[in-house]
PDB file of C-alpha atoms and ligand atoms in Angstrom:
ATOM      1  CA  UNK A   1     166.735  88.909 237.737  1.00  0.00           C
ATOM      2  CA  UNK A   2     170.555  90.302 236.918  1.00  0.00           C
ATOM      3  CA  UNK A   3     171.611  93.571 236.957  1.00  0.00           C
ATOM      4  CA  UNK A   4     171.356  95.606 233.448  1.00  0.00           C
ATOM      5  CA  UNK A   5     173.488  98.147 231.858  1.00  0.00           C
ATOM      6  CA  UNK A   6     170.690  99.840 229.416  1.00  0.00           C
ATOM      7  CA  UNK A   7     168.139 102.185 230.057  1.00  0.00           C
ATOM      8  CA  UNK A   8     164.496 101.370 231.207  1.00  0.00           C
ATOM      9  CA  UNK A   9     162.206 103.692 230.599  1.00  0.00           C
ATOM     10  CA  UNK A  10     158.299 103.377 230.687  1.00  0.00           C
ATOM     11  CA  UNK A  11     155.220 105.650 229.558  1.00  0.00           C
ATOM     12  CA  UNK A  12     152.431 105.576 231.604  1.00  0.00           C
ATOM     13  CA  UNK A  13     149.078 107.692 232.035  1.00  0.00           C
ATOM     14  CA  UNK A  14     145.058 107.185 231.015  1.00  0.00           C
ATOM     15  CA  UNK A  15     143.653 106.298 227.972  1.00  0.00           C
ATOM     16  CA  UNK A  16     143.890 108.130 225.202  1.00  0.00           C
ATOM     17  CA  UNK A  17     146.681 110.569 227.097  1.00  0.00           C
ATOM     18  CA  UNK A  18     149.178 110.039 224.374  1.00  0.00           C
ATOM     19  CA  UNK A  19     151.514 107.584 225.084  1.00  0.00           C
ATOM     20  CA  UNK A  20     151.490 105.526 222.000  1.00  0.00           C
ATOM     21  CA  UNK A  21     152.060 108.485 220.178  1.00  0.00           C
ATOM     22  CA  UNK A  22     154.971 109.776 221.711  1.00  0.00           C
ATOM     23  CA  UNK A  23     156.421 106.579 221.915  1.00  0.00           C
ATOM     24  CA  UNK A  24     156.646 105.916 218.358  1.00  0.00           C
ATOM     25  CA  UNK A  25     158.099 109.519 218.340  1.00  0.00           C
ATOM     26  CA  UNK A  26     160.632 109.039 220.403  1.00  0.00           C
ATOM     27  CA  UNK A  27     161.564 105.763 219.452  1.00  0.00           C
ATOM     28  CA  UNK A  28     161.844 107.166 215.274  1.00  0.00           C
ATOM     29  CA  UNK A  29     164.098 110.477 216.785  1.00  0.00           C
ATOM     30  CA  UNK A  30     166.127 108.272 218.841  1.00  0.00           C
ATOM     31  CA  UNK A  31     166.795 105.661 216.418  1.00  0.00           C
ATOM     32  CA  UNK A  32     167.903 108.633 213.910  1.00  0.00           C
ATOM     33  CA  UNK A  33     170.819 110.145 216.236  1.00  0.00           C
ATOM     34  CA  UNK A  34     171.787 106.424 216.054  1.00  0.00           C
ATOM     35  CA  UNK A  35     170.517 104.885 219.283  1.00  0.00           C
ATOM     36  CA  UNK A  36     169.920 101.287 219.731  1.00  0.00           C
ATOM     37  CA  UNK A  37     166.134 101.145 221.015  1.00  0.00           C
ATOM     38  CA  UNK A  38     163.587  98.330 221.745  1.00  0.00           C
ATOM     39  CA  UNK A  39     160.100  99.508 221.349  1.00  0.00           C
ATOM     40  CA  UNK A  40     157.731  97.326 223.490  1.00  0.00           C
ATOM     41  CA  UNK A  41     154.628  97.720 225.208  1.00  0.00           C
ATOM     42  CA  UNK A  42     152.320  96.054 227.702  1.00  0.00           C
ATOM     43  CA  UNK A  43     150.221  94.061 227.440  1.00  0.00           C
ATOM     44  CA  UNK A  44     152.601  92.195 225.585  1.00  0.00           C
ATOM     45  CA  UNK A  45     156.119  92.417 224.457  1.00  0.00           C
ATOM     46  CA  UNK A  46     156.662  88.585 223.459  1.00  0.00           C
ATOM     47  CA  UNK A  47     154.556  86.258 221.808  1.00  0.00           C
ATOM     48  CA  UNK A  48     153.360  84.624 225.375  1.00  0.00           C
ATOM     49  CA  UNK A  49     152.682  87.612 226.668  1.00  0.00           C
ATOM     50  CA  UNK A  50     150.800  89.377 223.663  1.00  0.00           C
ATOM     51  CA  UNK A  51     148.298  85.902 223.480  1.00  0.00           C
ATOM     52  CA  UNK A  52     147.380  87.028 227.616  1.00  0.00           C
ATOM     53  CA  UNK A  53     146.934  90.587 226.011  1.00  0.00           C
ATOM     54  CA  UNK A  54     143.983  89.265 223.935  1.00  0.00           C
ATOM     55  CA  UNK A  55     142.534  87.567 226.983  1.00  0.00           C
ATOM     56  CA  UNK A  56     142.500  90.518 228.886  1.00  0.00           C
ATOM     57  CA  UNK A  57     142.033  93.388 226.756  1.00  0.00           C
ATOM     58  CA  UNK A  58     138.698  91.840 224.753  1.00  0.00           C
ATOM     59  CA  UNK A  59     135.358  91.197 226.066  1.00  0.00           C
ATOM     60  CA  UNK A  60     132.692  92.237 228.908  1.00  0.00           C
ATOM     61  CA  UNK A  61     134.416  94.711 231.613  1.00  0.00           C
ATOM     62  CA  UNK A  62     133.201  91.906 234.136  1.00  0.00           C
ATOM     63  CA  UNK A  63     134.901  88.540 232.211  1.00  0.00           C
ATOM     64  CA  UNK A  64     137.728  88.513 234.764  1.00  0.00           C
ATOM     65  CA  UNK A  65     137.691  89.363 238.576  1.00  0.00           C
ATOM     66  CA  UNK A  66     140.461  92.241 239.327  1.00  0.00           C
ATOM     67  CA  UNK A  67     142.357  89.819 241.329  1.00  0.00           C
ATOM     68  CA  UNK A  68     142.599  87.348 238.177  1.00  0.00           C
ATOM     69  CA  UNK A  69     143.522  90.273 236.439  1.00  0.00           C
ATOM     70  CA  UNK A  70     146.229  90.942 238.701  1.00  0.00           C
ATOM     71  CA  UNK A  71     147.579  87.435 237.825  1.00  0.00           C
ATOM     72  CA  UNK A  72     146.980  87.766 234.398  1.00  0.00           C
ATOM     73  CA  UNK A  73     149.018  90.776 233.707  1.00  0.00           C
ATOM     74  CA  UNK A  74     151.683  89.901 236.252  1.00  0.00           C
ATOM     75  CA  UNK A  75     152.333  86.755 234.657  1.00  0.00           C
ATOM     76  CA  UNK A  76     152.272  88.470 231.197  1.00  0.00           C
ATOM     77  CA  UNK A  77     155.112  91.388 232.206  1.00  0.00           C
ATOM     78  CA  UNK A  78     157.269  88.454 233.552  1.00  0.00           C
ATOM     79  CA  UNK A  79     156.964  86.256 230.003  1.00  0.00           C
ATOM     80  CA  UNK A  80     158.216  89.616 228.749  1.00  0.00           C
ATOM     81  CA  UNK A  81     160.475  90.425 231.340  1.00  0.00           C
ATOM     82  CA  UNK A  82     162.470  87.494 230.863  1.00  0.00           C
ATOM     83  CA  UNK A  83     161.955  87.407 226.760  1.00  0.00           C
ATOM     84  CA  UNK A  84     162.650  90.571 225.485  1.00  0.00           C
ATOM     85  CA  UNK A  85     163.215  93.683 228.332  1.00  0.00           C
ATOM     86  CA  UNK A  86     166.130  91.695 230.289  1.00  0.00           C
ATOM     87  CA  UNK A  87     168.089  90.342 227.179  1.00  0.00           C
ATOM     88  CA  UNK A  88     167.832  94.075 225.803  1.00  0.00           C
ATOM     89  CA  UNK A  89     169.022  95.938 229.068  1.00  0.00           C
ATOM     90  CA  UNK A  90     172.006  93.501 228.999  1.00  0.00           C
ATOM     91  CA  UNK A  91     172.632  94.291 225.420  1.00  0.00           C
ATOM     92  CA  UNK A  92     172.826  97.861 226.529  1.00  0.00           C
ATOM     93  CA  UNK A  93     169.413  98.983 224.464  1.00  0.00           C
ATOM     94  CA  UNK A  94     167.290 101.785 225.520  1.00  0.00           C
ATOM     95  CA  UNK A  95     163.877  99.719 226.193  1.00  0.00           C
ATOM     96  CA  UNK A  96     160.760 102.044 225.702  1.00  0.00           C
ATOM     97  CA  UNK A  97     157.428 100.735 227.228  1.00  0.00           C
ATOM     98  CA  UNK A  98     154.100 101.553 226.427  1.00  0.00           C
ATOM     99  CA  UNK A  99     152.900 101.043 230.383  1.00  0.00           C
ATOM    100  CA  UNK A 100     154.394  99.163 232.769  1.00  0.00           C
ATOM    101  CA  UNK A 101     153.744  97.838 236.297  1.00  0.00           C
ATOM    102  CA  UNK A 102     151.951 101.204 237.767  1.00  0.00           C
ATOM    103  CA  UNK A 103     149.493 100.504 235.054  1.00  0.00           C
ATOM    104  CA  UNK A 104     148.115  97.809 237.418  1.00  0.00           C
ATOM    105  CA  UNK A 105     148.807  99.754 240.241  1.00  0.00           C
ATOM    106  CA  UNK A 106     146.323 102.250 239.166  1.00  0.00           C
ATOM    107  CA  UNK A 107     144.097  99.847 236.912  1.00  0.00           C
ATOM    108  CA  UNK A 108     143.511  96.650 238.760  1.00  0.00           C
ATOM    109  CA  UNK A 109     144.494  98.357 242.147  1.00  0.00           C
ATOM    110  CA  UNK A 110     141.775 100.825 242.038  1.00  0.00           C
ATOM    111  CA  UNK A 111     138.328  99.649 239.755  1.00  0.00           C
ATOM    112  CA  UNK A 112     137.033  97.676 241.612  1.00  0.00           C
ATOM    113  CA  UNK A 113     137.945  98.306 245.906  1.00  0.00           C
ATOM    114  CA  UNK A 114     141.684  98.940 247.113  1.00  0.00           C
ATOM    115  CA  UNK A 115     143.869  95.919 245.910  1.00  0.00           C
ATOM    116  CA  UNK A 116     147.013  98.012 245.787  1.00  0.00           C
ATOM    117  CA  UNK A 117     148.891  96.121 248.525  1.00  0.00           C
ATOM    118  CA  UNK A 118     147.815  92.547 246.110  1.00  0.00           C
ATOM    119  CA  UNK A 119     149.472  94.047 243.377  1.00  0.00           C
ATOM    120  CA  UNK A 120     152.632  95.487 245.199  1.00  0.00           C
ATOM    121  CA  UNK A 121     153.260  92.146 246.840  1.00  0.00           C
ATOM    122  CA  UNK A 122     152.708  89.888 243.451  1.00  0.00           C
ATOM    123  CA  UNK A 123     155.050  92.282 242.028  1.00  0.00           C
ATOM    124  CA  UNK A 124     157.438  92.801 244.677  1.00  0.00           C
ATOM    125  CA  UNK A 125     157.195  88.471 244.222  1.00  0.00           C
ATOM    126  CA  UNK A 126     157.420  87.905 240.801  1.00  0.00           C
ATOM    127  CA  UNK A 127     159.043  90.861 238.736  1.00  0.00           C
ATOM    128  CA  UNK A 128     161.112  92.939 241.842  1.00  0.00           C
ATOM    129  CA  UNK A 129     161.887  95.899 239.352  1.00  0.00           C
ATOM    130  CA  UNK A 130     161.043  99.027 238.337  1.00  0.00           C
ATOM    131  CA  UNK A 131     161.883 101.207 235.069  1.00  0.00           C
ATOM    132  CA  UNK A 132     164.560 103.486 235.452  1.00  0.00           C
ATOM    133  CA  UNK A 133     162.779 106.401 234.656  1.00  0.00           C
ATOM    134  CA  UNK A 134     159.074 106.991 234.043  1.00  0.00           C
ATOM    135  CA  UNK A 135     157.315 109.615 232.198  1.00  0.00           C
ATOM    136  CA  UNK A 136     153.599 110.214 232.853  1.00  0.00           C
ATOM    137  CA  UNK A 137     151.514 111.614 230.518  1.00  0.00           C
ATOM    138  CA  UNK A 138     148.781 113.630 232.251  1.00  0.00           C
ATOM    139  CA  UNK A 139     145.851 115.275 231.045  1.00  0.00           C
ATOM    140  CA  UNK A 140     142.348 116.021 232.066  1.00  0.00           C
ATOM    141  CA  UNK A 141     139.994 112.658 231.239  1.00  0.00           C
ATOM    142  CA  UNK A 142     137.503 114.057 229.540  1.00  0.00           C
ATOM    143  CA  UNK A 143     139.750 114.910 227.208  1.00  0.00           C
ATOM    144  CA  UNK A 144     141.667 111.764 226.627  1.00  0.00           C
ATOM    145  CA  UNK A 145     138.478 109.226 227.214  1.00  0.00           C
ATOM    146  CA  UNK A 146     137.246 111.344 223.991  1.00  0.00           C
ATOM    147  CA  UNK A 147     139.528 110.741 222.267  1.00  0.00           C
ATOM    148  CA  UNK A 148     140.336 106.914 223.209  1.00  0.00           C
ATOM    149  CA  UNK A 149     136.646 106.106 222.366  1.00  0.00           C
ATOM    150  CA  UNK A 150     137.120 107.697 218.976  1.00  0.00           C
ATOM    151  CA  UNK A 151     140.394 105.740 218.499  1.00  0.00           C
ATOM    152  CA  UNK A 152     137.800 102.522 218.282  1.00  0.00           C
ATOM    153  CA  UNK A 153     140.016 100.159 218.759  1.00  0.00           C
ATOM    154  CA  UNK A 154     138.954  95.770 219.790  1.00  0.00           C
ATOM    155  CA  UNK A 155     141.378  96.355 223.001  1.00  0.00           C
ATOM    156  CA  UNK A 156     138.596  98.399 224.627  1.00  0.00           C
ATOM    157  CA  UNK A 157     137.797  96.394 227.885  1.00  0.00           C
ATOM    158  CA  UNK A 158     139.215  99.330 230.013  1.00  0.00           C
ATOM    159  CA  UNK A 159     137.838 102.400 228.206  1.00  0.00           C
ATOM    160  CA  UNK A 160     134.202 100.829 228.784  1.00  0.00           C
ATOM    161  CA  UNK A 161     135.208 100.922 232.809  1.00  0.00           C
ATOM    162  CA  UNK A 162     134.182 105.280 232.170  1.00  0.00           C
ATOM    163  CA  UNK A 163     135.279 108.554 232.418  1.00  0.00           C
ATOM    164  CA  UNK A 164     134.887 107.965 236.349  1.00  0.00           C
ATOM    165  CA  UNK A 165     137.418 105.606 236.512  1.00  0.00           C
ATOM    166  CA  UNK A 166     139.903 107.424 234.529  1.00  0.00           C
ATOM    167  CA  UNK A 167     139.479 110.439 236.679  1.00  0.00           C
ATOM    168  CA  UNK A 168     140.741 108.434 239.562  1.00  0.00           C
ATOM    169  CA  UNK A 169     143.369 106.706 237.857  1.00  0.00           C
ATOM    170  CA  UNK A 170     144.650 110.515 236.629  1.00  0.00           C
ATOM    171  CA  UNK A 171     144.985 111.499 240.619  1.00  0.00           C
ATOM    172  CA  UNK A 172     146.376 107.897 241.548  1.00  0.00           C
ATOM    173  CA  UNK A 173     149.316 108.209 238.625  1.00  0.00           C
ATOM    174  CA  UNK A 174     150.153 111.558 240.433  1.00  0.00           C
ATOM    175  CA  UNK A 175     150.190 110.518 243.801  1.00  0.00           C
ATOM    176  CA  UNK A 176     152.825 107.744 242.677  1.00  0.00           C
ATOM    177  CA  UNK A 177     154.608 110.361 240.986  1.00  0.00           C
ATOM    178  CA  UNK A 178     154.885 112.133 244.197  1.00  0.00           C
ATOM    179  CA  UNK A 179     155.758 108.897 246.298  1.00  0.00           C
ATOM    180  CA  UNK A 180     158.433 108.650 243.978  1.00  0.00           C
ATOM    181  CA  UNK A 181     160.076 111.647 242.265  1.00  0.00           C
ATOM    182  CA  UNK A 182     163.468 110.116 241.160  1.00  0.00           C
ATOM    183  CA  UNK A 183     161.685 107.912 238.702  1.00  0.00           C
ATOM    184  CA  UNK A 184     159.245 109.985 237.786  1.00  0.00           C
ATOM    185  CA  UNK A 185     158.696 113.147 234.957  1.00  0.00           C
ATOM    186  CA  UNK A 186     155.378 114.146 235.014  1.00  0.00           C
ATOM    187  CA  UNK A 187     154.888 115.370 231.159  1.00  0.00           C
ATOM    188  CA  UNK A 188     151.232 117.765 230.108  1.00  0.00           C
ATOM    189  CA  UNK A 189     150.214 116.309 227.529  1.00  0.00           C
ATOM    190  CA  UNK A 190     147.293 118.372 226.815  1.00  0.00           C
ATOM    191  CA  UNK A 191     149.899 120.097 223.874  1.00  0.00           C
ATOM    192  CA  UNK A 192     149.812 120.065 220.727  1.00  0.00           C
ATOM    193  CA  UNK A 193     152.247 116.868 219.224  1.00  0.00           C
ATOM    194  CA  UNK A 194     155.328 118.161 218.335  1.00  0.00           C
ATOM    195  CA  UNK A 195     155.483 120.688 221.260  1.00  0.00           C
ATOM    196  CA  UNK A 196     155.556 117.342 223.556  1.00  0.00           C
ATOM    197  CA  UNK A 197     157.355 115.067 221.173  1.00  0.00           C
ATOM    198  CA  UNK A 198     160.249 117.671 221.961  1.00  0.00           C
ATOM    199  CA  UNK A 199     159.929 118.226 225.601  1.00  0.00           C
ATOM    200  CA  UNK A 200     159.866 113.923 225.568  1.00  0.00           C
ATOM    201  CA  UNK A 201     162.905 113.705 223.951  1.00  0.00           C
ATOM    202  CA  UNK A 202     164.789 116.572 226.175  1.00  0.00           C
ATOM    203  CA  UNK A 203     163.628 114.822 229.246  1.00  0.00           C
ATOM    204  CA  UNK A 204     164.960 111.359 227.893  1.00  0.00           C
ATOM    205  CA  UNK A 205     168.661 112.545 226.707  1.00  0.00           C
ATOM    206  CA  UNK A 206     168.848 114.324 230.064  1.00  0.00           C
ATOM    207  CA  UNK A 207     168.599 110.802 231.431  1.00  0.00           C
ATOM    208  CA  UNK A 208     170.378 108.981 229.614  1.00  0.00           C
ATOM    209  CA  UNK A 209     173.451 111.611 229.274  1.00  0.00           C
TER     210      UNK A 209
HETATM  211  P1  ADP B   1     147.415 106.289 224.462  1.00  0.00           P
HETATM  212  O1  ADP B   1     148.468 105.374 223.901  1.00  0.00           O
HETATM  213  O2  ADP B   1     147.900 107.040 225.664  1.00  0.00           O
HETATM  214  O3  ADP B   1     146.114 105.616 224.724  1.00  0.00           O
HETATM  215  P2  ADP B   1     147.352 107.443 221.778  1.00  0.00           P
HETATM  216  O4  ADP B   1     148.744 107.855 221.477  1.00  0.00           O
HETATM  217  O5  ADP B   1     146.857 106.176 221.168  1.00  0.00           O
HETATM  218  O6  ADP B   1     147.126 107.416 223.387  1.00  0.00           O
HETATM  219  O7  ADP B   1     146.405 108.671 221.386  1.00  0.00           O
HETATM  220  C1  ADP B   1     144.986 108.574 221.464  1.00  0.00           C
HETATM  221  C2  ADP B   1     144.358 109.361 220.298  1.00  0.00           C
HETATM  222  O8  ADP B   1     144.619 110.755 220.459  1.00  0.00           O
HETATM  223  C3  ADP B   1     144.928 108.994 218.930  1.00  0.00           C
HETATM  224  O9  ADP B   1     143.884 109.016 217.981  1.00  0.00           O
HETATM  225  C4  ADP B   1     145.966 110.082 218.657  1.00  0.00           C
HETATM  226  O10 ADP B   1     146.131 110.320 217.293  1.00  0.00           O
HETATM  227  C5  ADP B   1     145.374 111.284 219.375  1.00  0.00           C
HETATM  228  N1  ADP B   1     146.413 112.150 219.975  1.00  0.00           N
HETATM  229  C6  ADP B   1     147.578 111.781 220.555  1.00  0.00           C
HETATM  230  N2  ADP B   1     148.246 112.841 221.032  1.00  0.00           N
HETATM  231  C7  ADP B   1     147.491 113.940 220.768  1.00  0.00           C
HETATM  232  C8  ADP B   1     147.650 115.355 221.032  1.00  0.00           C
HETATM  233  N3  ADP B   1     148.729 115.849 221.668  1.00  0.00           N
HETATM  234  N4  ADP B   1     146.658 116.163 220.633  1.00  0.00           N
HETATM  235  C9  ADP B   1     145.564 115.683 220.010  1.00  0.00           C
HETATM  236  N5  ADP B   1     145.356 114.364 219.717  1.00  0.00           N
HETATM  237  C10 ADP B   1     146.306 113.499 220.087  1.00  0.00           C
HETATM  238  P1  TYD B   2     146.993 100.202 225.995  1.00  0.00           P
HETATM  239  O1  TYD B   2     147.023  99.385 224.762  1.00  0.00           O
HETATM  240  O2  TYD B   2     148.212 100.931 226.389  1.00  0.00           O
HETATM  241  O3  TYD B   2     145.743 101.183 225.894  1.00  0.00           O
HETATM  242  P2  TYD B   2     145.710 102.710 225.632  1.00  0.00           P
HETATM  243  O4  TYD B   2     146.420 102.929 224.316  1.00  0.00           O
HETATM  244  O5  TYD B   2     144.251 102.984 225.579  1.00  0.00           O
HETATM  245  O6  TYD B   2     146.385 103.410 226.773  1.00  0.00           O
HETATM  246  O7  TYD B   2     146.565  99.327 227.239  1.00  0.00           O
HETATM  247  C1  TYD B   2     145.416  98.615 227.152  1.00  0.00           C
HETATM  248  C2  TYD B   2     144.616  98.668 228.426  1.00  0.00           C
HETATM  249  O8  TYD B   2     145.179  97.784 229.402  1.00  0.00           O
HETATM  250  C3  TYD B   2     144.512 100.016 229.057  1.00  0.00           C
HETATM  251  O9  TYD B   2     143.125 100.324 229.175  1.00  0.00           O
HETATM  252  C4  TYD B   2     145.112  99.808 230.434  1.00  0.00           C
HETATM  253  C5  TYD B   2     145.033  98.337 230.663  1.00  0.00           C
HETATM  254  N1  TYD B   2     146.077  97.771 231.557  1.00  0.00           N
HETATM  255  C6  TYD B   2     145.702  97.282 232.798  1.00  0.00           C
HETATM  256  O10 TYD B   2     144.530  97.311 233.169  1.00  0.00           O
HETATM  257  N2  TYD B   2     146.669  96.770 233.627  1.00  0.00           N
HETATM  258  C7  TYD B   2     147.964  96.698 233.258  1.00  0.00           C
HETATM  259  O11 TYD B   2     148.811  96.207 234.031  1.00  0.00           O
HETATM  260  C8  TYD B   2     148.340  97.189 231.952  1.00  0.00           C
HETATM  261  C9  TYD B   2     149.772  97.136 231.517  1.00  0.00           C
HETATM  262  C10 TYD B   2     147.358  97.734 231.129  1.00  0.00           C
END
């Protein structure tokens, strides 16, 4: 995969931490001081790859095994690699993800045993990138599996996994943080909306200054 001149940047975190929220926020304040954004998300991101988010995302937390999953949403991100994240980098758009690849890092690497080093190598095989910058949203899970459960949504497969889970997912995304500290901003988003809509946004046009 070629070298692009954009900016990609992804939001990642547990359930129900905000993400969504403050990507749509970011995207809509961007867009008004006239910059040319792509707002995508995984799952998904191109019509191949949102048709493997349905597979995934609905049903019984035991329809797939975690290393099918691992295949699943590997071969997913590279439909929308190649489809939309690529051919927007090259354009020189700021891409914004909703969760990237340390989703399944933390996800399929930890529910179910240690399959981190799978999911490293398939990446490492098959995608061989990382987002420019990352911004993790952390909270305490209680919190956010609260209010991901109330958000009621069909694409509930994780969220059913429990607040036990989540708790471990919350101290995995910060040990990658630490691993890596030039990608990542670690943002609290236990704050009220607007307080971290703003601190997004300062972190974001200190990057891409
Ligand atoms: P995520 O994409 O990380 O799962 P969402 O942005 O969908 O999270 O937010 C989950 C739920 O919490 C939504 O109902 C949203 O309106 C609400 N929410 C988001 N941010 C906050 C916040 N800072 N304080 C209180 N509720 C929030
Ligand atoms: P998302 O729609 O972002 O859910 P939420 O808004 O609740 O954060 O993602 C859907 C679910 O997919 C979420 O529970 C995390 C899971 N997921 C994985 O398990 N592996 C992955 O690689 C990705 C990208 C998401």
């Amino acid at each position: 995969m070629t070298s692009p001149k954009g900016h990609f940047i992804s939001f990642e975190g547990i359930d129900g931490s905000g993400k969504s929220t403050q990507a749509k926020r970011l995207v809509a304040a961007l867009q008004a001081e006239g910059y040319d954004v792509v707002h995508t998300r995984e799952p998904g991101g191109s019509a191949g790859a949102e048709e493997i988010r349905a597979l995934v995302l609905q049903g019984e937390p035991d329809r797939w095994s975690a290393e099918t999953e691992i295949l699943l949403f590997t071969a997913a991100r590279r439909d929308h690699m190649e489809r939309t994240i690529l051919p927007a980098l090259e354009a020189g758009k700021i891409v914004i993800c909703d969760r990237f690849a340390d989703s399944t890092r933390m996800y399929q690497g930890l529910s179910r045993g240690d399959l981190r080093a799978l999911v490293d190598q398939l990446h490492d095989l098959m995608i061989g990138r990382e987002p420019d910058l990352t911004l993790l949203f952390d909270m305490d899970p209680d919190v956010s599996h609260t209010r991901a459960v109330e958000r009621d949504s069909i694409d509930s497969r994780f969220e059913d996994f429990g607040a036990g889970l989540q708790k471990a997912m919350r101290s995995g995304f910060l040990d990658l943080a630490t691993s890596a500290p030039e990608r990542f901003r670690i943002i609290d988003a236990a704050r009220d909306i607007d307080t971290i809509a703003a601190d997004t946004l300062g972190v974001i046009k200190a990057h891409i200054q």
